[in-house]
PDB file of C-alpha atoms in Angstrom:
ATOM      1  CA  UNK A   1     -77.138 -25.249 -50.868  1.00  0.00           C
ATOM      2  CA  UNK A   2     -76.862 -22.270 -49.120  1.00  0.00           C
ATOM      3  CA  UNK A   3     -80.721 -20.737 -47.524  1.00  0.00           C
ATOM      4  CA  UNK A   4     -79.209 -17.563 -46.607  1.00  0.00           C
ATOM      5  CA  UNK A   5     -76.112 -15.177 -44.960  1.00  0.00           C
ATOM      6  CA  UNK A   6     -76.903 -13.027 -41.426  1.00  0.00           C
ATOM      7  CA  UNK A   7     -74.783 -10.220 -39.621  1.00  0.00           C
ATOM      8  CA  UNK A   8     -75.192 -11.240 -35.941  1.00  0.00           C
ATOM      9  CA  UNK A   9     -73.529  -9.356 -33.014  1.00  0.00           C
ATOM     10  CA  UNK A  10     -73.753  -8.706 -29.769  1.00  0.00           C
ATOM     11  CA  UNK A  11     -76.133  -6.289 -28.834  1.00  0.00           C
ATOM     12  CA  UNK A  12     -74.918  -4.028 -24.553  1.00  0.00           C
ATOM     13  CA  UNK A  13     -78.537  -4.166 -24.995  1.00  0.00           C
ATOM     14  CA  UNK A  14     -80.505  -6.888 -26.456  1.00  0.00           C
ATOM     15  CA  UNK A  15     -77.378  -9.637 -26.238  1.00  0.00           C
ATOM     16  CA  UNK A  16     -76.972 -11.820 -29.126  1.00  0.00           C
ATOM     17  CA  UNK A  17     -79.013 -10.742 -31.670  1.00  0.00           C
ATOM     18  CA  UNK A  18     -78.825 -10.978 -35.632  1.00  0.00           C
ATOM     19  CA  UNK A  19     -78.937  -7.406 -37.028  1.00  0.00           C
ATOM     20  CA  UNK A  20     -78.918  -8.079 -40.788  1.00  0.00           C
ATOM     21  CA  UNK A  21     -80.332 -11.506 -42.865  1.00  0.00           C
ATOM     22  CA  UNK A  22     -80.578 -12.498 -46.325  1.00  0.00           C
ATOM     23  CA  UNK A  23     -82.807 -13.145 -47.417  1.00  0.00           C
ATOM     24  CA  UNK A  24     -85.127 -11.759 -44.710  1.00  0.00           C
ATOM     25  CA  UNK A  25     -86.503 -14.471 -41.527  1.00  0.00           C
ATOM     26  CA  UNK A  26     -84.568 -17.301 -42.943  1.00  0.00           C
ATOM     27  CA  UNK A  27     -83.787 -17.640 -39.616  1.00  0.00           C
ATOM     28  CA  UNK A  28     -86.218 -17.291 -36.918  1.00  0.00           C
ATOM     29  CA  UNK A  29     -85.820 -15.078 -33.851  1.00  0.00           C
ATOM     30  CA  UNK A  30     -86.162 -18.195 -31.760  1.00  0.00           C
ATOM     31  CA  UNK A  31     -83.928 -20.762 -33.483  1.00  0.00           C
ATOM     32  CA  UNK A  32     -81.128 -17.445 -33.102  1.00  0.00           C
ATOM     33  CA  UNK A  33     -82.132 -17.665 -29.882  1.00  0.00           C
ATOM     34  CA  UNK A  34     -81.467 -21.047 -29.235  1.00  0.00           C
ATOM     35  CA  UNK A  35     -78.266 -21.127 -30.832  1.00  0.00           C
ATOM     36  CA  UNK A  36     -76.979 -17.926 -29.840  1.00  0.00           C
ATOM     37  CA  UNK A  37     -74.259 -18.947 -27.294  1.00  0.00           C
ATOM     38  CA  UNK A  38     -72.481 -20.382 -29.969  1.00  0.00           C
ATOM     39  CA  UNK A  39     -72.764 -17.924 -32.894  1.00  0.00           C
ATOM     40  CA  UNK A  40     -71.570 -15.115 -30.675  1.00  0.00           C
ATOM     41  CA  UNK A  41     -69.488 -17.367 -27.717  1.00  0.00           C
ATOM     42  CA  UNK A  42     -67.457 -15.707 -25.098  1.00  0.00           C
ATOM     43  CA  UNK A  43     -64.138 -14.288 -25.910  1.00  0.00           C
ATOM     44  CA  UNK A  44     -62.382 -16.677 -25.665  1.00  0.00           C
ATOM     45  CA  UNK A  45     -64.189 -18.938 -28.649  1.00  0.00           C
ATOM     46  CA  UNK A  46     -63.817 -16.055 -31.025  1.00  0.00           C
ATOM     47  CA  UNK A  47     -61.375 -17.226 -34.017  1.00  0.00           C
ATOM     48  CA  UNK A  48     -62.554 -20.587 -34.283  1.00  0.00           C
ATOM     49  CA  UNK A  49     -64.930 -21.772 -37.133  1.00  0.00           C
ATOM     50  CA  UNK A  50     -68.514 -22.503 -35.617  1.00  0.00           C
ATOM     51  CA  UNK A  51     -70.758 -24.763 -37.372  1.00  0.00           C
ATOM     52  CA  UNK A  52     -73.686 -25.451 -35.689  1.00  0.00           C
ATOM     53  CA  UNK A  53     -76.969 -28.025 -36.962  1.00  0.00           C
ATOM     54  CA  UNK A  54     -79.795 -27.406 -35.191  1.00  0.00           C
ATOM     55  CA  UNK A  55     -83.734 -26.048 -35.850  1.00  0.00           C
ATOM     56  CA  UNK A  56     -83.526 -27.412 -39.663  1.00  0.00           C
ATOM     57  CA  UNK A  57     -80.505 -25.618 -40.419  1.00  0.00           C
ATOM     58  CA  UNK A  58     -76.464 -25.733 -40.494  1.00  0.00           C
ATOM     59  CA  UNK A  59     -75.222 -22.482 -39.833  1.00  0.00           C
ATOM     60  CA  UNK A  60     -71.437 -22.011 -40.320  1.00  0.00           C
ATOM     61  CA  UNK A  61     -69.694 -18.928 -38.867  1.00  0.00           C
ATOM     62  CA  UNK A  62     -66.206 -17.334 -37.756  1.00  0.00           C
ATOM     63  CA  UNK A  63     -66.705 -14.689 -34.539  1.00  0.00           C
ATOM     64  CA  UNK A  64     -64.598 -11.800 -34.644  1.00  0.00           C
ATOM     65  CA  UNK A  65     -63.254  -9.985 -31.194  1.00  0.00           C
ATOM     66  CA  UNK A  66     -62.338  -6.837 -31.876  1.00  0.00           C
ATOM     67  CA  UNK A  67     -61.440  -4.625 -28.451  1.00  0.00           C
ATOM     68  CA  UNK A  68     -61.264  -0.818 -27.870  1.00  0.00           C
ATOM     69  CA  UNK A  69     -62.510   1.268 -25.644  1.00  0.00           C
ATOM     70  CA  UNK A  70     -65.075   2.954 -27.608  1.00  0.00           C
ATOM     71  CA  UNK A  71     -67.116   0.179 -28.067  1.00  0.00           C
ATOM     72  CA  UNK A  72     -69.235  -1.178 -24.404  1.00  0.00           C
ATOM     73  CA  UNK A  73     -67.800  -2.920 -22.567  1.00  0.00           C
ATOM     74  CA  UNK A  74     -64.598  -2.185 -24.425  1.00  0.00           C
ATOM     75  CA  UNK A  75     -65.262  -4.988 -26.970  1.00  0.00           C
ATOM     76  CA  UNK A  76     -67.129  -5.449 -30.422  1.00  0.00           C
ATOM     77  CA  UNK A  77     -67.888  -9.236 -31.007  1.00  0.00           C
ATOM     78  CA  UNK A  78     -69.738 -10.491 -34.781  1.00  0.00           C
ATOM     79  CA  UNK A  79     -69.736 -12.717 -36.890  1.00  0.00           C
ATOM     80  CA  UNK A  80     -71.168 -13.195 -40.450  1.00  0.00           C
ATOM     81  CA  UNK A  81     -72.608 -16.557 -40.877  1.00  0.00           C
ATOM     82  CA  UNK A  82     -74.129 -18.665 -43.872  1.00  0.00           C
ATOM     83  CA  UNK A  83     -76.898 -21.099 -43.426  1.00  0.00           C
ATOM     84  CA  UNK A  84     -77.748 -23.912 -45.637  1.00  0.00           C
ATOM     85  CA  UNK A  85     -80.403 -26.920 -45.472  1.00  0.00           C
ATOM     86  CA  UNK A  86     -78.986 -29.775 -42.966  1.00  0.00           C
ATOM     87  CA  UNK A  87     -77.822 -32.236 -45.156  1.00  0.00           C
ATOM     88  CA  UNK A  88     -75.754 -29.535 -47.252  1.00  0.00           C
ATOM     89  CA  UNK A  89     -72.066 -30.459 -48.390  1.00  0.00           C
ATOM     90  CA  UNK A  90     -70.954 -27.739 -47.233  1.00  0.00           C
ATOM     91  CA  UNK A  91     -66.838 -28.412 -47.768  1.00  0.00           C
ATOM     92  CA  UNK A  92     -65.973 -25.688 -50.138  1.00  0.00           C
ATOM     93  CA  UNK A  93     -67.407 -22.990 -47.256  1.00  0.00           C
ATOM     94  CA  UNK A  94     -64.699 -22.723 -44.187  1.00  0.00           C
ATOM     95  CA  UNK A  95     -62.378 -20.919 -46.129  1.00  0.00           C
ATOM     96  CA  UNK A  96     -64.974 -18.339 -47.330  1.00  0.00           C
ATOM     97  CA  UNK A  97     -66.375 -17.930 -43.804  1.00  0.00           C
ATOM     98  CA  UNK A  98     -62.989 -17.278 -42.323  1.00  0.00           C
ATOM     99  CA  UNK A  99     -61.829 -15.041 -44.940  1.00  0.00           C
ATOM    100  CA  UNK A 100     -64.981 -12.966 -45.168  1.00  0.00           C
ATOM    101  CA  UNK A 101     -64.711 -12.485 -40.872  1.00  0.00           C
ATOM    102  CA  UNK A 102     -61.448 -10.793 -41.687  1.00  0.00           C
ATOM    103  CA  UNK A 103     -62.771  -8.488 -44.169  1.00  0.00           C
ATOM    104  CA  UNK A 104     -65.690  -6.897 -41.924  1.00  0.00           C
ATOM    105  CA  UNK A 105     -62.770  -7.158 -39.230  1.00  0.00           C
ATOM    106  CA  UNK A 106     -60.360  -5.117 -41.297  1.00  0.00           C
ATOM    107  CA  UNK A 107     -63.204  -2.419 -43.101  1.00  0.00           C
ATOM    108  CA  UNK A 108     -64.719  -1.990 -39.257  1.00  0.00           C
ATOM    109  CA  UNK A 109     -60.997  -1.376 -37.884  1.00  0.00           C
ATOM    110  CA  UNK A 110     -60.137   1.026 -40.923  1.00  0.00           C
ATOM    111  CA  UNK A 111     -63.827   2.592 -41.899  1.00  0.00           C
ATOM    112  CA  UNK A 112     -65.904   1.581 -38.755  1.00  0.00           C
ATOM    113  CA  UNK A 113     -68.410  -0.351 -41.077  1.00  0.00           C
ATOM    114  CA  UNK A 114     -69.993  -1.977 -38.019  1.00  0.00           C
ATOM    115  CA  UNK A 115     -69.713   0.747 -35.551  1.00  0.00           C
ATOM    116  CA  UNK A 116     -70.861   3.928 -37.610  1.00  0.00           C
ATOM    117  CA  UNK A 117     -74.510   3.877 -37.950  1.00  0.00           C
ATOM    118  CA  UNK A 118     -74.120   5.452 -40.992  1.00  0.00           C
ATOM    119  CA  UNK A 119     -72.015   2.918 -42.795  1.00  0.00           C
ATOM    120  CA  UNK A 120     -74.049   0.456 -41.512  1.00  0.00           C
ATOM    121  CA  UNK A 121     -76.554   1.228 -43.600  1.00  0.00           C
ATOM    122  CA  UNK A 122     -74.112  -0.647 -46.682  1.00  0.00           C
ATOM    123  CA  UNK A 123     -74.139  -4.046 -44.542  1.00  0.00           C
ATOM    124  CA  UNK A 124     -77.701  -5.546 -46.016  1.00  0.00           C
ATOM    125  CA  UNK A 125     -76.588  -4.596 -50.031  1.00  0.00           C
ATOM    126  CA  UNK A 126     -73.107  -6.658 -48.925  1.00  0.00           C
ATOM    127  CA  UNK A 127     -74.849  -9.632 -47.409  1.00  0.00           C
ATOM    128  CA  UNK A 128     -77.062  -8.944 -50.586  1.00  0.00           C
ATOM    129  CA  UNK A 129     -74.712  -9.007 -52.953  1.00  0.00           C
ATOM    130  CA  UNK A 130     -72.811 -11.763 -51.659  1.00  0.00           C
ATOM    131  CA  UNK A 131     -75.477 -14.290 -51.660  1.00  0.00           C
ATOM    132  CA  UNK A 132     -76.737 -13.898 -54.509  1.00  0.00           C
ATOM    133  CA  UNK A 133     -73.437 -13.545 -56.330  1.00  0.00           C
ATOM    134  CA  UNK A 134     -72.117 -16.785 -54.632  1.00  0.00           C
ATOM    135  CA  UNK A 135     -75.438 -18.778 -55.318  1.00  0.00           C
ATOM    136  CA  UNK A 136     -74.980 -18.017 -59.260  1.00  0.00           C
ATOM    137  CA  UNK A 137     -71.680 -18.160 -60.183  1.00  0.00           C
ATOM    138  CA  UNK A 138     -69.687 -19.375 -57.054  1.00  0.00           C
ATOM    139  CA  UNK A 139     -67.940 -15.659 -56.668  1.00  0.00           C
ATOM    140  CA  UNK A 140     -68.164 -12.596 -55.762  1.00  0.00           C
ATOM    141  CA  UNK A 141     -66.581  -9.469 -56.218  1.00  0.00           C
ATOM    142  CA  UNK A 142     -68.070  -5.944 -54.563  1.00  0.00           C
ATOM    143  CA  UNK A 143     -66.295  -3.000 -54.327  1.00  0.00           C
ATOM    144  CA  UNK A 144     -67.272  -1.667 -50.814  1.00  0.00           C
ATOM    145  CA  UNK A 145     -65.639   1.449 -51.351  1.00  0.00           C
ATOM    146  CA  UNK A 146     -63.047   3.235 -53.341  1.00  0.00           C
ATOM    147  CA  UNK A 147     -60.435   1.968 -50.834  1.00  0.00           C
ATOM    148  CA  UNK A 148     -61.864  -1.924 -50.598  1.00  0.00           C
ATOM    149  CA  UNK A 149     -63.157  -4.852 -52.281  1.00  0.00           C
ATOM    150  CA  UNK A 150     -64.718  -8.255 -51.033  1.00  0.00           C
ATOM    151  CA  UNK A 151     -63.145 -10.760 -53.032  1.00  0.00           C
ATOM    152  CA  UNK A 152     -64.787 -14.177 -52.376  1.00  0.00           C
ATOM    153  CA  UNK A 153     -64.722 -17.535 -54.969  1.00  0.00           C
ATOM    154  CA  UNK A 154     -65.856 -20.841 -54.005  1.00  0.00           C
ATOM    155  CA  UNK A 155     -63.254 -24.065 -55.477  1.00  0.00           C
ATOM    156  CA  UNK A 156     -64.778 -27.604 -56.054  1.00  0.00           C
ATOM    157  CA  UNK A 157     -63.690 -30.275 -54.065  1.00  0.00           C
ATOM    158  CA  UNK A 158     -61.549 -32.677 -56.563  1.00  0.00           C
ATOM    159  CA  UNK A 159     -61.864 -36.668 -55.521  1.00  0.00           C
ATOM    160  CA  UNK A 160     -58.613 -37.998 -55.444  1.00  0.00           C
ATOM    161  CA  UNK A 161     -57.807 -39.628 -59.106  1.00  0.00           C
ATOM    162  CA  UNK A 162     -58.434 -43.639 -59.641  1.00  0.00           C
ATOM    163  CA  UNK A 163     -54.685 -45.263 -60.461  1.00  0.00           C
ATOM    164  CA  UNK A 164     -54.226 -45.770 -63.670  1.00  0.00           C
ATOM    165  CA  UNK A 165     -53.471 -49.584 -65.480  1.00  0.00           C
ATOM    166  CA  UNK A 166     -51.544 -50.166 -68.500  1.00  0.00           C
ATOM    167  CA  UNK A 167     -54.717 -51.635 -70.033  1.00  0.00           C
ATOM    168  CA  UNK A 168     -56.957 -48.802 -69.896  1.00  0.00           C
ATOM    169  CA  UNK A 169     -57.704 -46.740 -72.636  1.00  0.00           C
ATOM    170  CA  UNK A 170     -58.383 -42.924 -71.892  1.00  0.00           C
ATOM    171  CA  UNK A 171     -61.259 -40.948 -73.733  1.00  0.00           C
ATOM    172  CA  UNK A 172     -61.509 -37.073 -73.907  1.00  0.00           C
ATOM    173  CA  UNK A 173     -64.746 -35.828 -72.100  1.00  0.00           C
ATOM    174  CA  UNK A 174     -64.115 -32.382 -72.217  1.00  0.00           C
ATOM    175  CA  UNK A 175     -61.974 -29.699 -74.463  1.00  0.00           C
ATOM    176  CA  UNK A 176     -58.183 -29.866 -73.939  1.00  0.00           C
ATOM    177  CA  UNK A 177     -57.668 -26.586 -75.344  1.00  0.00           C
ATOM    178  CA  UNK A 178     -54.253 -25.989 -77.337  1.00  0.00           C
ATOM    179  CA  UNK A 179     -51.215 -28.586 -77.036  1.00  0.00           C
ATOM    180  CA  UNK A 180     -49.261 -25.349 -76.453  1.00  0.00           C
ATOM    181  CA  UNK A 181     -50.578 -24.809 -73.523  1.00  0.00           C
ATOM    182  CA  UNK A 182     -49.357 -28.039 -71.909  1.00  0.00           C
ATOM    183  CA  UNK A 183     -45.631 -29.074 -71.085  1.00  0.00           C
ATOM    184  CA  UNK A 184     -43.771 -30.743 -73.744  1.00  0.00           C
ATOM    185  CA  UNK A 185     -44.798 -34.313 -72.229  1.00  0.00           C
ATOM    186  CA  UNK A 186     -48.584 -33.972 -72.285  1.00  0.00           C
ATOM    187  CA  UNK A 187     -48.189 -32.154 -76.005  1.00  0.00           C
ATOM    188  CA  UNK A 188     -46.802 -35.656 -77.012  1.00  0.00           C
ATOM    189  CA  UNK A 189     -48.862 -38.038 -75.201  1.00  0.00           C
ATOM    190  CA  UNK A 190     -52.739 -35.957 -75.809  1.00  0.00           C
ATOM    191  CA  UNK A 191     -52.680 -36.868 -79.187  1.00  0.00           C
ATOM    192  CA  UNK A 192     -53.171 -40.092 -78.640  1.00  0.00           C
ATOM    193  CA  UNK A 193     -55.825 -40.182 -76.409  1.00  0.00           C
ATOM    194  CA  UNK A 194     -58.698 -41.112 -78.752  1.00  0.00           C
ATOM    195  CA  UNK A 195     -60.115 -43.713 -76.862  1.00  0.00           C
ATOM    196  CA  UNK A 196     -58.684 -46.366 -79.165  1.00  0.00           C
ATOM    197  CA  UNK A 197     -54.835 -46.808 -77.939  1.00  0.00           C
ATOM    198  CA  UNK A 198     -54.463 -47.888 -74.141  1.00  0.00           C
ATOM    199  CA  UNK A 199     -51.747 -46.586 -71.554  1.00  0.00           C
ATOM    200  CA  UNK A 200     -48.943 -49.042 -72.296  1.00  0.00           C
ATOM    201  CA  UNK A 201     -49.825 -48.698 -76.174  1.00  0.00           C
ATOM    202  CA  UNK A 202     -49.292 -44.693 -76.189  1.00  0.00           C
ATOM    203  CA  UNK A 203     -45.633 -45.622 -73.840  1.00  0.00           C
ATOM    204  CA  UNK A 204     -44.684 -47.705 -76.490  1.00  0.00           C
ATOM    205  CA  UNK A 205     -45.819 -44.805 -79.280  1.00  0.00           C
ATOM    206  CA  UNK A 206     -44.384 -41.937 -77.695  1.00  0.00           C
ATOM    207  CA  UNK A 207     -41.518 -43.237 -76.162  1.00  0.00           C
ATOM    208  CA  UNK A 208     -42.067 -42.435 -72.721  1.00  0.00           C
ATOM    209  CA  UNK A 209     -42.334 -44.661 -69.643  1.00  0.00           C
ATOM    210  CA  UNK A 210     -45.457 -46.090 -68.837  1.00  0.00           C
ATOM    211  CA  UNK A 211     -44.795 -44.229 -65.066  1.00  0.00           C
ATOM    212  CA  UNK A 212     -44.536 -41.161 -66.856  1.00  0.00           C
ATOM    213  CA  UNK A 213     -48.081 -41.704 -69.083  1.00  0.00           C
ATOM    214  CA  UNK A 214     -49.805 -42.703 -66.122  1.00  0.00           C
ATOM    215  CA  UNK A 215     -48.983 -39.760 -63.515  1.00  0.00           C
ATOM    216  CA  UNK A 216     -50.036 -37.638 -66.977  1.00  0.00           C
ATOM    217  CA  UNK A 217     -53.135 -39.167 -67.851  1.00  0.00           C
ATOM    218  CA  UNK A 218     -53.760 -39.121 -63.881  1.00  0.00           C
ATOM    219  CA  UNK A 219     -53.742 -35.489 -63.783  1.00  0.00           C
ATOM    220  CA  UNK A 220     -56.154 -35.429 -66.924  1.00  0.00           C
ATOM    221  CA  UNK A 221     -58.605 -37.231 -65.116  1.00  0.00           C
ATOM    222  CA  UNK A 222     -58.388 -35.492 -61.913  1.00  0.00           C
ATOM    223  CA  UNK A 223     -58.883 -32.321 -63.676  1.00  0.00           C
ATOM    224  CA  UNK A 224     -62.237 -34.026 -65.484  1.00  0.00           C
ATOM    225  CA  UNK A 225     -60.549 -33.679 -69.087  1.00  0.00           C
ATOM    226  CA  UNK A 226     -60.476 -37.526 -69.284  1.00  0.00           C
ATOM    227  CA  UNK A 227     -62.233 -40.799 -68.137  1.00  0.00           C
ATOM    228  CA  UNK A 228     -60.892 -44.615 -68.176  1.00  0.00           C
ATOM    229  CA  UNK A 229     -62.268 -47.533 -70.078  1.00  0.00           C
ATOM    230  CA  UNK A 230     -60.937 -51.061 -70.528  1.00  0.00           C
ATOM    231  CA  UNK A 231     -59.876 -51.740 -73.880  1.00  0.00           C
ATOM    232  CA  UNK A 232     -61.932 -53.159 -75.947  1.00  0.00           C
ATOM    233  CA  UNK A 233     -61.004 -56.541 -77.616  1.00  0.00           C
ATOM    234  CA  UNK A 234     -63.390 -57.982 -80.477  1.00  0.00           C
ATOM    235  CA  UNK A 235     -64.125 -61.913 -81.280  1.00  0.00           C
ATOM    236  CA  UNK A 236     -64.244 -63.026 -84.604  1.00  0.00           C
ATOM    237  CA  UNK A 237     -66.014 -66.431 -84.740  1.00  0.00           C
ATOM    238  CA  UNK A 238     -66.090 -68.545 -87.940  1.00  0.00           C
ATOM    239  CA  UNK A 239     -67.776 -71.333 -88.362  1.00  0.00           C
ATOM    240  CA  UNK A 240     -68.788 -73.818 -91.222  1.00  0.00           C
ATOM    241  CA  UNK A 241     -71.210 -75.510 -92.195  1.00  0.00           C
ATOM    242  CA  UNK A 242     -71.177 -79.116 -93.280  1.00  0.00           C
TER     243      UNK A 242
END
């Protein structure tokens, strides 16, 4: 999971260096150091997701170019990067890294977030705020100013759905909610998932193709309302004795 989020830029000074980290030394001046080429890369790298595992950590990043003259050398380059243990899964992350480079990109170009050293000062509550907000409840939403908001939400990663076969009986594992909120198809076919009747069993009951069950009963399972058994079939033995 994710060990913490840094503001890194480049420094007319000092080069690469990060200027903000959440929590604080995560990241060690020297691992920066060592990966630095790559978390702020020449021009012509910038736009690209970075993801980079090296010194016990996988950092994951998006630098931003942004050029005018009042910056040195004509040319502000950053990016805001999340680091996470090696091994992380880390799928549900490229689209928040890429997203969140174009926010600081658009508040720096429209409030000078990054350039003003006053409004700098907001940059460690953001990182702050994010983090935390992300590690809890997989969202976050901070109002940066009257004007902006960081909107940022993490989605699972579905697995694709097993098929489905007429003998398999399907078995509620979580609240459906009310029929009325379904299409006219699931509202007949939901009722009859009890765990008892199998898929060609609630065709024959509701009248609907056994296609048509199966794609429905798919999408239940991919969105974790239902699982798949076999059907159960009971032996009755009798025997006498003589």
């Amino acid at each position: 999971w994710m060990k913490a989020i840094f503001y890194s830029e480049f420094d007319n000074i000092a080069g690469p260096k990060i200027a903000y980290q959440y929590p604080a030394s995560r990241v060690a001046a020297d691992a920066f150091d060592g990966m630095a080429e790559y978390i702020i890369p020449k021009p012509a790298l910038c736009g690209k997701l970075v993801i980079i595992t090296a010194f016990g950590h996988k950092i994951m990043g998006w630098p931003v170019l942004i050029e005018d003259t009042k910056y040195h050398r004509n040319a502000l380059i950053f990016n805001v990067c999340f680091v996470f243990e090696p091994e992380s899964d880390t799928h549900a992350f490229p689209p928040i890294v890429r997203k969140l480079a174009a926010i600081f990109r658009d508040l720096e170009k429209e409030t000078e977030l990054l350039f003003s050293p006053k409004k700098r000062e907001k940059i460690p509550g953001i990182l702050e705020r994010i983090y935390k907000d992300l590690t809890r409840y997989a969202e976050c939403i901070y109002p940066v100013d009257s004007a902006n908001t960081i909107s940022l939400k993490l989605f699972p990663k579905f697995e694709n759905p097993p098929i489905v076969e007429d003998h398999q009986v399907p078995i509620c594992i979580a609240e459906i909610g009310d029929l009325a909120e379904w299409d006219l198809t699931m509202q007949q076919i939901i009722p009859f998932i009890d765990g008892v009747h199998y898929i060609s069993r609630i065709a024959k009951l509701t009248g609907i193709t056994t296609e048509i069950v199966k794609e429905c009963v798919q999408h239940l399972v991919y969105r974790d309302y239902v699982k798949l058994i076999g059907v159960l079939i009971y032996c009755f033995y009798i025997f006498t004795i003589h």
